[in-house]
PDB file of C-alpha atoms and ligand atoms in Angstrom:
ATOM      1  CA  UNK A  29     -99.287 -83.760 -54.228  1.00 92.00           C
ATOM      2  CA  UNK A  30     -99.340 -79.966 -54.390  1.00 95.00           C
ATOM      3  CA  UNK A  31    -101.462 -76.825 -54.463  1.00 97.00           C
ATOM      4  CA  UNK A  32     -99.968 -73.841 -56.225  1.00 98.00           C
ATOM      5  CA  UNK A  33    -101.356 -70.306 -56.180  1.00 98.00           C
ATOM      6  CA  UNK A  34    -100.058 -68.241 -59.035  1.00 98.00           C
ATOM      7  CA  UNK A  35    -100.543 -64.439 -58.956  1.00 98.00           C
ATOM      8  CA  UNK A  36    -104.001 -64.735 -57.417  1.00 98.00           C
ATOM      9  CA  UNK A  37    -105.870 -61.469 -56.900  1.00 97.00           C
ATOM     10  CA  UNK A  38    -109.210 -60.900 -55.234  1.00 97.00           C
ATOM     11  CA  UNK A  39    -110.782 -57.532 -54.496  1.00 95.00           C
ATOM     12  CA  UNK A  40    -114.165 -57.076 -52.872  1.00 93.00           C
ATOM     13  CA  UNK A  41    -116.035 -54.338 -54.706  1.00 80.00           C
ATOM     14  CA  UNK A  42    -119.283 -54.027 -52.858  1.00 61.00           C
ATOM     15  CA  UNK A  43    -120.191 -52.637 -49.531  1.00 50.00           C
ATOM     16  CA  UNK A  44    -121.540 -55.776 -47.918  1.00 51.00           C
ATOM     17  CA  UNK A  45    -121.445 -57.250 -44.466  1.00 51.00           C
ATOM     18  CA  UNK A  46    -119.605 -60.393 -43.512  1.00 53.00           C
ATOM     19  CA  UNK A  47    -120.877 -63.305 -41.428  1.00 49.00           C
ATOM     20  CA  UNK A  48    -120.328 -61.283 -38.240  1.00 51.00           C
ATOM     21  CA  UNK A  49    -122.420 -58.456 -39.798  1.00 47.00           C
ATOM     22  CA  UNK A  50    -119.349 -56.267 -39.695  1.00 52.00           C
ATOM     23  CA  UNK A  51    -119.913 -53.444 -42.172  1.00 54.00           C
ATOM     24  CA  UNK A  52    -117.201 -52.896 -44.717  1.00 52.00           C
ATOM     25  CA  UNK A  53    -116.218 -49.577 -46.250  1.00 52.00           C
ATOM     26  CA  UNK A  54    -117.657 -48.527 -49.584  1.00 50.00           C
ATOM     27  CA  UNK A  55    -114.275 -48.642 -51.301  1.00 61.00           C
ATOM     28  CA  UNK A  56    -112.868 -51.912 -52.656  1.00 75.00           C
ATOM     29  CA  UNK A  57    -111.021 -54.061 -50.150  1.00 89.00           C
ATOM     30  CA  UNK A  58    -108.046 -56.217 -50.996  1.00 92.00           C
ATOM     31  CA  UNK A  59    -108.626 -59.878 -50.204  1.00 95.00           C
ATOM     32  CA  UNK A  60    -105.611 -61.287 -52.069  1.00 97.00           C
ATOM     33  CA  UNK A  61    -102.884 -59.323 -53.827  1.00 96.00           C
ATOM     34  CA  UNK A  62    -100.686 -61.164 -56.308  1.00 97.00           C
ATOM     35  CA  UNK A  63    -100.700 -64.136 -53.946  1.00 98.00           C
ATOM     36  CA  UNK A  64     -98.096 -66.656 -55.088  1.00 98.00           C
ATOM     37  CA  UNK A  65     -97.056 -69.725 -53.118  1.00 98.00           C
ATOM     38  CA  UNK A  66     -97.261 -73.478 -53.124  1.00 97.00           C
ATOM     39  CA  UNK A  67     -97.772 -76.165 -50.500  1.00 97.00           C
ATOM     40  CA  UNK A  68     -97.331 -79.932 -50.492  1.00 95.00           C
ATOM     41  CA  UNK A  69     -98.635 -82.867 -48.476  1.00 95.00           C
ATOM     42  CA  UNK A  70     -98.925 -82.126 -44.749  1.00 96.00           C
ATOM     43  CA  UNK A  71    -100.454 -79.512 -42.475  1.00 97.00           C
ATOM     44  CA  UNK A  72     -99.949 -75.844 -43.215  1.00 98.00           C
ATOM     45  CA  UNK A  73    -101.007 -73.206 -40.683  1.00 98.00           C
ATOM     46  CA  UNK A  74    -102.122 -69.996 -42.414  1.00 98.00           C
ATOM     47  CA  UNK A  75    -101.349 -67.105 -40.076  1.00 97.00           C
ATOM     48  CA  UNK A  76    -101.593 -63.334 -40.222  1.00 96.00           C
ATOM     49  CA  UNK A  77    -103.232 -60.354 -38.567  1.00 94.00           C
ATOM     50  CA  UNK A  78    -106.923 -59.521 -38.874  1.00 93.00           C
ATOM     51  CA  UNK A  79    -107.789 -58.728 -42.481  1.00 93.00           C
ATOM     52  CA  UNK A  80    -104.581 -60.323 -43.884  1.00 96.00           C
ATOM     53  CA  UNK A  81    -106.634 -62.433 -46.304  1.00 97.00           C
ATOM     54  CA  UNK A  82    -106.681 -65.858 -44.604  1.00 97.00           C
ATOM     55  CA  UNK A  83    -110.417 -66.454 -45.066  1.00 97.00           C
ATOM     56  CA  UNK A  84    -110.257 -65.194 -48.652  1.00 97.00           C
ATOM     57  CA  UNK A  85    -107.395 -67.586 -49.415  1.00 98.00           C
ATOM     58  CA  UNK A  86    -109.354 -70.546 -48.054  1.00 98.00           C
ATOM     59  CA  UNK A  87    -112.573 -69.609 -49.879  1.00 97.00           C
ATOM     60  CA  UNK A  88    -110.781 -69.174 -53.179  1.00 97.00           C
ATOM     61  CA  UNK A  89    -108.936 -72.470 -52.655  1.00 97.00           C
ATOM     62  CA  UNK A  90    -112.215 -74.224 -51.843  1.00 96.00           C
ATOM     63  CA  UNK A  91    -113.502 -72.973 -55.234  1.00 94.00           C
ATOM     64  CA  UNK A  92    -116.349 -71.261 -53.414  1.00 92.00           C
ATOM     65  CA  UNK A  93    -115.069 -67.798 -54.412  1.00 95.00           C
ATOM     66  CA  UNK A  94    -113.852 -66.847 -57.899  1.00 95.00           C
ATOM     67  CA  UNK A  95    -110.486 -65.054 -58.062  1.00 96.00           C
ATOM     68  CA  UNK A  96    -110.310 -61.867 -60.169  1.00 96.00           C
ATOM     69  CA  UNK A  97    -107.215 -63.209 -61.853  1.00 94.00           C
ATOM     70  CA  UNK A  98    -104.391 -65.669 -61.358  1.00 97.00           C
ATOM     71  CA  UNK A  99    -104.921 -69.398 -61.000  1.00 96.00           C
ATOM     72  CA  UNK A 100    -104.847 -72.182 -58.474  1.00 97.00           C
ATOM     73  CA  UNK A 101    -103.439 -75.503 -59.607  1.00 96.00           C
ATOM     74  CA  UNK A 102    -104.214 -78.676 -57.683  1.00 95.00           C
ATOM     75  CA  UNK A 103    -102.219 -81.798 -58.214  1.00 93.00           C
ATOM     76  CA  UNK A 104    -103.916 -84.295 -55.959  1.00 86.00           C
ATOM     77  CA  UNK A 105    -103.251 -87.438 -57.980  1.00 82.00           C
ATOM     78  CA  UNK A 106    -100.323 -88.481 -60.085  1.00 81.00           C
ATOM     79  CA  UNK A 107    -100.608 -87.171 -63.655  1.00 81.00           C
ATOM     80  CA  UNK A 108    -103.816 -85.282 -62.916  1.00 84.00           C
ATOM     81  CA  UNK A 109    -103.980 -81.528 -62.575  1.00 90.00           C
ATOM     82  CA  UNK A 110    -107.030 -79.380 -61.920  1.00 91.00           C
ATOM     83  CA  UNK A 111    -107.237 -75.617 -62.144  1.00 94.00           C
ATOM     84  CA  UNK A 112    -109.494 -72.989 -60.579  1.00 94.00           C
ATOM     85  CA  UNK A 113    -109.486 -69.505 -62.079  1.00 94.00           C
ATOM     86  CA  UNK A 114    -111.850 -66.863 -63.360  1.00 93.00           C
ATOM     87  CA  UNK A 115    -111.860 -68.396 -66.830  1.00 90.00           C
ATOM     88  CA  UNK A 116    -112.566 -71.909 -65.510  1.00 89.00           C
ATOM     89  CA  UNK A 117    -115.492 -70.499 -63.513  1.00 89.00           C
ATOM     90  CA  UNK A 118    -116.747 -68.636 -66.603  1.00 85.00           C
ATOM     91  CA  UNK A 119    -116.672 -71.777 -68.753  1.00 80.00           C
ATOM     92  CA  UNK A 120    -119.581 -73.151 -66.753  1.00 69.00           C
ATOM     93  CA  UNK A 121    -120.146 -76.870 -67.134  1.00 62.00           C
ATOM     94  CA  UNK A 122    -120.435 -78.092 -63.590  1.00 63.00           C
ATOM     95  CA  UNK A 123    -118.585 -81.387 -63.848  1.00 64.00           C
ATOM     96  CA  UNK A 124    -114.876 -80.396 -63.696  1.00 74.00           C
ATOM     97  CA  UNK A 125    -115.616 -77.999 -60.855  1.00 80.00           C
ATOM     98  CA  UNK A 126    -117.820 -80.545 -59.064  1.00 79.00           C
ATOM     99  CA  UNK A 127    -115.104 -83.146 -59.364  1.00 82.00           C
ATOM    100  CA  UNK A 128    -112.592 -80.649 -57.910  1.00 85.00           C
ATOM    101  CA  UNK A 129    -114.956 -79.726 -55.067  1.00 87.00           C
ATOM    102  CA  UNK A 130    -115.522 -83.384 -54.229  1.00 87.00           C
ATOM    103  CA  UNK A 131    -111.825 -83.633 -53.381  1.00 90.00           C
ATOM    104  CA  UNK A 132    -111.956 -80.641 -51.056  1.00 95.00           C
ATOM    105  CA  UNK A 133    -113.389 -80.551 -47.541  1.00 96.00           C
ATOM    106  CA  UNK A 134    -114.051 -77.008 -46.300  1.00 97.00           C
ATOM    107  CA  UNK A 135    -114.867 -75.963 -42.755  1.00 97.00           C
ATOM    108  CA  UNK A 136    -115.957 -72.311 -42.763  1.00 96.00           C
ATOM    109  CA  UNK A 137    -115.536 -70.058 -39.768  1.00 94.00           C
ATOM    110  CA  UNK A 138    -119.270 -69.985 -39.132  1.00 92.00           C
ATOM    111  CA  UNK A 139    -120.112 -73.465 -37.938  1.00 89.00           C
ATOM    112  CA  UNK A 140    -123.877 -73.420 -38.387  1.00 87.00           C
ATOM    113  CA  UNK A 141    -126.014 -74.610 -41.268  1.00 90.00           C
ATOM    114  CA  UNK A 142    -129.580 -73.738 -42.235  1.00 90.00           C
ATOM    115  CA  UNK A 143    -130.055 -77.258 -43.600  1.00 89.00           C
ATOM    116  CA  UNK A 144    -133.559 -78.589 -42.907  1.00 93.00           C
ATOM    117  CA  UNK A 145    -132.657 -82.254 -43.408  1.00 95.00           C
ATOM    118  CA  UNK A 146    -131.835 -84.334 -40.346  1.00 96.00           C
ATOM    119  CA  UNK A 147    -128.200 -85.082 -39.561  1.00 97.00           C
ATOM    120  CA  UNK A 148    -128.567 -88.623 -40.911  1.00 96.00           C
ATOM    121  CA  UNK A 149    -130.403 -87.560 -44.087  1.00 97.00           C
ATOM    122  CA  UNK A 150    -127.881 -84.826 -44.741  1.00 97.00           C
ATOM    123  CA  UNK A 151    -124.846 -87.155 -44.514  1.00 97.00           C
ATOM    124  CA  UNK A 152    -126.650 -89.735 -46.627  1.00 96.00           C
ATOM    125  CA  UNK A 153    -127.495 -87.123 -49.271  1.00 95.00           C
ATOM    126  CA  UNK A 154    -123.902 -85.831 -49.359  1.00 94.00           C
ATOM    127  CA  UNK A 155    -122.448 -89.343 -49.564  1.00 95.00           C
ATOM    128  CA  UNK A 156    -124.715 -90.033 -52.556  1.00 94.00           C
ATOM    129  CA  UNK A 157    -123.797 -86.693 -54.140  1.00 89.00           C
ATOM    130  CA  UNK A 158    -120.127 -87.661 -53.777  1.00 88.00           C
ATOM    131  CA  UNK A 159    -120.977 -91.002 -55.421  1.00 89.00           C
ATOM    132  CA  UNK A 160    -119.662 -93.052 -52.515  1.00 93.00           C
ATOM    133  CA  UNK A 161    -120.393 -96.760 -52.909  1.00 94.00           C
ATOM    134  CA  UNK A 162    -122.209 -97.295 -49.554  1.00 95.00           C
ATOM    135  CA  UNK A 163    -123.772 -93.959 -48.583  1.00 95.00           C
ATOM    136  CA  UNK A 164    -125.795 -95.268 -45.610  1.00 95.00           C
ATOM    137  CA  UNK A 165    -122.754 -96.900 -44.098  1.00 96.00           C
ATOM    138  CA  UNK A 166    -120.687 -93.747 -44.578  1.00 96.00           C
ATOM    139  CA  UNK A 167    -123.410 -91.667 -42.888  1.00 97.00           C
ATOM    140  CA  UNK A 168    -123.487 -94.103 -39.932  1.00 97.00           C
ATOM    141  CA  UNK A 169    -119.673 -94.004 -39.632  1.00 97.00           C
ATOM    142  CA  UNK A 170    -119.606 -90.203 -39.480  1.00 97.00           C
ATOM    143  CA  UNK A 171    -122.430 -90.065 -36.950  1.00 97.00           C
ATOM    144  CA  UNK A 172    -120.601 -92.532 -34.685  1.00 97.00           C
ATOM    145  CA  UNK A 173    -117.176 -90.961 -35.106  1.00 97.00           C
ATOM    146  CA  UNK A 174    -118.308 -87.375 -34.423  1.00 97.00           C
ATOM    147  CA  UNK A 175    -120.493 -88.248 -31.414  1.00 97.00           C
ATOM    148  CA  UNK A 176    -123.746 -87.311 -33.171  1.00 97.00           C
ATOM    149  CA  UNK A 177    -125.779 -90.475 -32.463  1.00 97.00           C
ATOM    150  CA  UNK A 178    -128.074 -88.595 -30.055  1.00 96.00           C
ATOM    151  CA  UNK A 179    -128.806 -86.008 -32.793  1.00 97.00           C
ATOM    152  CA  UNK A 180    -129.274 -88.436 -35.703  1.00 95.00           C
ATOM    153  CA  UNK A 181    -132.919 -87.468 -36.247  1.00 96.00           C
ATOM    154  CA  UNK A 182    -132.493 -83.736 -35.445  1.00 96.00           C
ATOM    155  CA  UNK A 183    -132.808 -81.192 -38.267  1.00 96.00           C
ATOM    156  CA  UNK A 184    -129.326 -79.793 -38.817  1.00 96.00           C
ATOM    157  CA  UNK A 185    -130.565 -76.214 -38.453  1.00 96.00           C
ATOM    158  CA  UNK A 186    -131.757 -76.885 -34.877  1.00 95.00           C
ATOM    159  CA  UNK A 187    -128.562 -78.428 -33.519  1.00 96.00           C
ATOM    160  CA  UNK A 188    -127.039 -76.808 -30.435  1.00 96.00           C
ATOM    161  CA  UNK A 189    -123.740 -74.977 -31.058  1.00 95.00           C
ATOM    162  CA  UNK A 190    -121.279 -77.756 -30.027  1.00 96.00           C
ATOM    163  CA  UNK A 191    -122.948 -80.572 -32.010  1.00 97.00           C
ATOM    164  CA  UNK A 192    -123.488 -78.149 -34.913  1.00 97.00           C
ATOM    165  CA  UNK A 193    -119.739 -77.463 -35.083  1.00 97.00           C
ATOM    166  CA  UNK A 194    -119.066 -81.237 -34.926  1.00 97.00           C
ATOM    167  CA  UNK A 195    -121.610 -81.737 -37.738  1.00 97.00           C
ATOM    168  CA  UNK A 196    -119.810 -79.122 -39.904  1.00 97.00           C
ATOM    169  CA  UNK A 197    -116.448 -80.857 -39.297  1.00 97.00           C
ATOM    170  CA  UNK A 198    -117.913 -84.287 -40.118  1.00 97.00           C
ATOM    171  CA  UNK A 199    -119.682 -82.911 -43.212  1.00 97.00           C
ATOM    172  CA  UNK A 200    -116.375 -81.652 -44.597  1.00 97.00           C
ATOM    173  CA  UNK A 201    -114.964 -85.190 -44.348  1.00 96.00           C
ATOM    174  CA  UNK A 202    -117.817 -87.130 -45.998  1.00 96.00           C
ATOM    175  CA  UNK A 203    -115.794 -87.978 -49.108  1.00 94.00           C
ATOM    176  CA  UNK A 204    -112.495 -88.390 -47.218  1.00 94.00           C
ATOM    177  CA  UNK A 205    -111.118 -85.359 -49.108  1.00 95.00           C
ATOM    178  CA  UNK A 206    -107.527 -85.120 -50.146  1.00 94.00           C
ATOM    179  CA  UNK A 207    -107.587 -81.350 -49.474  1.00 97.00           C
ATOM    180  CA  UNK A 208    -108.951 -80.239 -46.089  1.00 97.00           C
ATOM    181  CA  UNK A 209    -109.396 -76.497 -45.482  1.00 98.00           C
ATOM    182  CA  UNK A 210    -110.302 -75.188 -42.035  1.00 98.00           C
ATOM    183  CA  UNK A 211    -111.074 -71.607 -41.040  1.00 97.00           C
ATOM    184  CA  UNK A 212    -110.592 -71.030 -37.290  1.00 96.00           C
ATOM    185  CA  UNK A 213    -111.436 -74.671 -36.522  1.00 96.00           C
ATOM    186  CA  UNK A 214    -111.498 -74.270 -32.725  1.00 94.00           C
ATOM    187  CA  UNK A 215    -114.249 -71.644 -32.813  1.00 94.00           C
ATOM    188  CA  UNK A 216    -117.559 -73.180 -31.729  1.00 93.00           C
ATOM    189  CA  UNK A 217    -116.166 -76.642 -30.928  1.00 95.00           C
ATOM    190  CA  UNK A 218    -117.122 -78.229 -27.608  1.00 96.00           C
ATOM    191  CA  UNK A 219    -114.687 -80.401 -25.625  1.00 96.00           C
ATOM    192  CA  UNK A 220    -115.580 -83.587 -27.497  1.00 97.00           C
ATOM    193  CA  UNK A 221    -115.348 -81.769 -30.826  1.00 97.00           C
ATOM    194  CA  UNK A 222    -111.908 -80.433 -29.928  1.00 96.00           C
ATOM    195  CA  UNK A 223    -110.638 -83.913 -29.002  1.00 96.00           C
ATOM    196  CA  UNK A 224    -111.982 -85.404 -32.242  1.00 97.00           C
ATOM    197  CA  UNK A 225    -110.537 -82.554 -34.270  1.00 96.00           C
ATOM    198  CA  UNK A 226    -107.081 -83.105 -32.695  1.00 95.00           C
ATOM    199  CA  UNK A 227    -107.291 -86.842 -33.506  1.00 94.00           C
ATOM    200  CA  UNK A 228    -108.184 -86.062 -37.105  1.00 95.00           C
ATOM    201  CA  UNK A 229    -105.352 -83.534 -37.442  1.00 94.00           C
ATOM    202  CA  UNK A 230    -102.850 -86.069 -36.060  1.00 93.00           C
ATOM    203  CA  UNK A 231    -103.847 -88.453 -38.870  1.00 91.00           C
ATOM    204  CA  UNK A 232    -103.609 -85.818 -41.597  1.00 90.00           C
ATOM    205  CA  UNK A 233     -99.836 -85.207 -41.559  1.00 87.00           C
ATOM    206  CA  UNK A 234     -99.256 -87.954 -44.107  1.00 86.00           C
ATOM    207  CA  UNK A 235    -102.674 -87.956 -45.693  1.00 88.00           C
ATOM    208  CA  UNK A 236    -103.215 -85.091 -48.068  1.00 93.00           C
ATOM    209  CA  UNK A 237    -103.009 -81.321 -47.930  1.00 96.00           C
ATOM    210  CA  UNK A 238    -104.491 -79.559 -44.905  1.00 97.00           C
ATOM    211  CA  UNK A 239    -104.647 -75.780 -44.527  1.00 98.00           C
ATOM    212  CA  UNK A 240    -105.661 -74.344 -41.154  1.00 98.00           C
ATOM    213  CA  UNK A 241    -106.293 -70.587 -41.036  1.00 98.00           C
ATOM    214  CA  UNK A 242    -106.078 -69.502 -37.435  1.00 97.00           C
ATOM    215  CA  UNK A 243    -105.229 -66.793 -34.953  1.00 94.00           C
ATOM    216  CA  UNK A 244    -104.815 -69.513 -32.312  1.00 93.00           C
ATOM    217  CA  UNK A 245    -101.079 -70.055 -32.321  1.00 94.00           C
ATOM    218  CA  UNK A 246    -101.340 -73.194 -30.172  1.00 93.00           C
ATOM    219  CA  UNK A 247    -103.059 -74.912 -33.115  1.00 94.00           C
ATOM    220  CA  UNK A 248    -100.213 -73.779 -35.366  1.00 96.00           C
ATOM    221  CA  UNK A 249     -97.760 -75.734 -33.191  1.00 95.00           C
ATOM    222  CA  UNK A 250     -99.183 -78.905 -34.787  1.00 94.00           C
ATOM    223  CA  UNK A 251     -98.394 -77.701 -38.324  1.00 96.00           C
ATOM    224  CA  UNK A 252     -95.586 -78.926 -40.548  1.00 96.00           C
ATOM    225  CA  UNK A 253     -95.425 -75.652 -42.468  1.00 97.00           C
ATOM    226  CA  UNK A 254     -96.215 -72.014 -41.600  1.00 98.00           C
ATOM    227  CA  UNK A 255     -97.591 -69.593 -44.184  1.00 98.00           C
ATOM    228  CA  UNK A 256     -97.655 -66.009 -42.967  1.00 97.00           C
ATOM    229  CA  UNK A 257     -99.953 -63.582 -44.778  1.00 97.00           C
ATOM    230  CA  UNK A 258     -99.880 -59.795 -44.807  1.00 95.00           C
ATOM    231  CA  UNK A 259    -102.137 -57.488 -46.821  1.00 94.00           C
ATOM    232  CA  UNK A 260    -103.277 -60.300 -49.088  1.00 97.00           C
ATOM    233  CA  UNK A 261     -99.789 -61.525 -49.917  1.00 97.00           C
ATOM    234  CA  UNK A 262     -97.601 -64.403 -48.790  1.00 97.00           C
ATOM    235  CA  UNK A 263     -94.971 -62.879 -46.553  1.00 96.00           C
ATOM    236  CA  UNK A 264     -93.267 -66.068 -45.332  1.00 96.00           C
ATOM    237  CA  UNK A 265     -93.615 -69.760 -46.110  1.00 97.00           C
ATOM    238  CA  UNK A 266     -91.453 -72.483 -44.635  1.00 97.00           C
ATOM    239  CA  UNK A 267     -91.101 -75.544 -42.446  1.00 97.00           C
ATOM    240  CA  UNK A 268     -92.292 -74.717 -38.911  1.00 97.00           C
ATOM    241  CA  UNK A 269     -89.214 -76.280 -37.329  1.00 96.00           C
ATOM    242  CA  UNK A 270     -86.822 -74.210 -39.444  1.00 96.00           C
ATOM    243  CA  UNK A 271     -88.687 -70.920 -39.005  1.00 96.00           C
ATOM    244  CA  UNK A 272     -89.087 -71.255 -35.246  1.00 96.00           C
ATOM    245  CA  UNK A 273     -85.494 -72.441 -34.729  1.00 94.00           C
ATOM    246  CA  UNK A 274     -84.435 -68.809 -34.938  1.00 88.00           C
ATOM    247  CA  UNK A 275     -86.421 -67.606 -31.907  1.00 91.00           C
ATOM    248  CA  UNK A 276     -85.265 -68.223 -28.317  1.00 86.00           C
ATOM    249  CA  UNK A 277     -88.045 -70.556 -27.087  1.00 91.00           C
ATOM    250  CA  UNK A 278     -88.702 -72.129 -30.504  1.00 92.00           C
ATOM    251  CA  UNK A 279     -92.481 -71.552 -30.398  1.00 95.00           C
ATOM    252  CA  UNK A 280     -94.752 -70.360 -33.187  1.00 96.00           C
ATOM    253  CA  UNK A 281     -96.038 -67.690 -30.834  1.00 95.00           C
ATOM    254  CA  UNK A 282     -92.570 -66.112 -30.366  1.00 95.00           C
ATOM    255  CA  UNK A 283     -91.805 -66.400 -34.072  1.00 96.00           C
ATOM    256  CA  UNK A 284     -95.113 -64.720 -34.930  1.00 95.00           C
ATOM    257  CA  UNK A 285     -94.498 -61.883 -32.445  1.00 93.00           C
ATOM    258  CA  UNK A 286     -91.036 -61.315 -33.929  1.00 92.00           C
ATOM    259  CA  UNK A 287     -92.502 -61.162 -37.436  1.00 91.00           C
ATOM    260  CA  UNK A 288     -95.144 -58.657 -36.337  1.00 87.00           C
ATOM    261  CA  UNK A 289     -92.478 -56.508 -34.653  1.00 83.00           C
ATOM    262  CA  UNK A 290     -90.535 -56.424 -37.961  1.00 74.00           C
ATOM    263  CA  UNK A 291     -93.728 -55.472 -39.795  1.00 71.00           C
ATOM    264  CA  UNK A 292     -94.445 -52.620 -37.403  1.00 70.00           C
ATOM    265  CA  UNK A 293     -90.834 -51.369 -37.658  1.00 66.00           C
ATOM    266  CA  UNK A 294     -90.951 -51.612 -41.467  1.00 68.00           C
ATOM    267  CA  UNK A 295     -94.150 -49.597 -41.737  1.00 67.00           C
ATOM    268  CA  UNK A 296     -92.741 -46.903 -39.384  1.00 64.00           C
ATOM    269  CA  UNK A 297     -89.740 -46.434 -41.669  1.00 63.00           C
ATOM    270  CA  UNK A 298     -91.883 -46.122 -44.821  1.00 60.00           C
TER     271      UNK A 298
HETATM  272  N1  ATP B   3    -117.394 -59.830 -48.161  1.00 54.75           N
HETATM  273  C1  ATP B   3    -116.496 -58.864 -48.104  1.00 54.75           C
HETATM  274  N2  ATP B   3    -116.745 -57.629 -48.604  1.00 54.75           N
HETATM  275  C2  ATP B   3    -115.836 -56.639 -48.570  1.00 54.75           C
HETATM  276  N3  ATP B   3    -114.604 -56.797 -48.057  1.00 54.75           N
HETATM  277  C3  ATP B   3    -114.279 -57.989 -47.532  1.00 54.75           C
HETATM  278  C4  ATP B   3    -115.199 -59.090 -47.521  1.00 54.75           C
HETATM  279  N4  ATP B   3    -114.585 -60.175 -46.943  1.00 54.75           N
HETATM  280  C5  ATP B   3    -113.346 -59.757 -46.607  1.00 54.75           C
HETATM  281  N5  ATP B   3    -113.166 -58.457 -46.951  1.00 54.75           N
HETATM  282  C6  ATP B   3    -111.941 -57.651 -46.758  1.00 54.75           C
HETATM  283  O1  ATP B   3    -110.867 -58.382 -47.339  1.00 54.75           O
HETATM  284  C7  ATP B   3    -109.707 -58.294 -46.513  1.00 54.75           C
HETATM  285  C8  ATP B   3    -109.275 -59.707 -46.130  1.00 54.75           C
HETATM  286  O2  ATP B   3    -110.296 -60.276 -45.290  1.00 54.75           O
HETATM  287  P1  ATP B   3    -110.241 -61.775 -44.771  1.00 54.75           P
HETATM  288  O3  ATP B   3    -111.499 -62.028 -44.005  1.00 54.75           O
HETATM  289  O4  ATP B   3    -109.900 -62.659 -45.899  1.00 54.75           O
HETATM  290  O5  ATP B   3    -109.002 -61.704 -43.773  1.00 54.75           O
HETATM  291  P2  ATP B   3    -108.633 -62.623 -42.521  1.00 54.75           P
HETATM  292  O6  ATP B   3    -107.143 -62.668 -42.478  1.00 54.75           O
HETATM  293  O7  ATP B   3    -109.358 -63.912 -42.598  1.00 54.75           O
HETATM  294  O8  ATP B   3    -109.184 -61.758 -41.315  1.00 54.75           O
HETATM  295  P3  ATP B   3    -109.727 -62.244 -39.869  1.00 54.75           P
HETATM  296  O9  ATP B   3    -108.552 -62.829 -39.132  1.00 54.75           O
HETATM  297  O10 ATP B   3    -110.238 -60.980 -39.277  1.00 54.75           O
HETATM  298  O11 ATP B   3    -110.815 -63.241 -40.156  1.00 54.75           O
HETATM  299  C9  ATP B   3    -110.088 -57.413 -45.322  1.00 54.75           C
HETATM  300  O12 ATP B   3    -109.670 -56.097 -45.612  1.00 54.75           O
HETATM  301  C10 ATP B   3    -111.576 -57.485 -45.285  1.00 54.75           C
HETATM  302  O13 ATP B   3    -112.078 -56.263 -44.764  1.00 54.75           O
END
């Protein structure tokens, strides 16, 4: 089981605003720059300073954003490889891409949805879309597991923040995806949501490929692998235990600070 990014580039051309309505400059911004790396089964924490490209990497990997060039190869089953690239996107024909997306669960940073369906209808609809054999049962399981029974009949768009974030987490897991991508998962989660998220993460070590993009270094302590990004590139990738063995207290936080100190020193000498 493996995801491989091969020379992936993404530049944003337009002056648009992001989900926080932060205005971007007119000139093109680098999202990913010749990004090349690969990860295997387990949990990978994607780290890096603001603007390093973490969100862009997750969106491209979720096949919700088209790279300018390069390719992403997913091997999620033996003898079966799927690819996402500009040319695959241009070929149209929804089915290969739909089948890829069905294997990916994506939790965006913004944990709200404008969905008008109720929580129950929405899970039922998604379970049918994913061609699950017993969609009603799957919807009921998710509602129970993510503590949403009291909101079963609420339109998704009207959920309070905590339950909305739990809904977004549960939605990403409808089809029990083999690839789980999370952008700042702790943001917006209430206490119950946080506990459930930690339980889910504990189960994922042996269960597929999980990427967690975060600035919360405590979350990264649960990762098997650390992937450090800088200016759209992969600066470091390795087993957490090996990388952090070199810093005095062995924490991700100290390792990260050391890496940022090197970066600052490097850019001063340029
Ligand atoms: N929609 C967009 N339009 C223009 N530029 C963008 C857009 N989204 C991201 N960028 C730019 O791409 C670069 C990478 O942004 P990205 O959000 O992927 O980084 P990040 O590491 O997730 O940052 P943060 O930790 O702040 O969320 C930044 O320079 C950002 O300004």
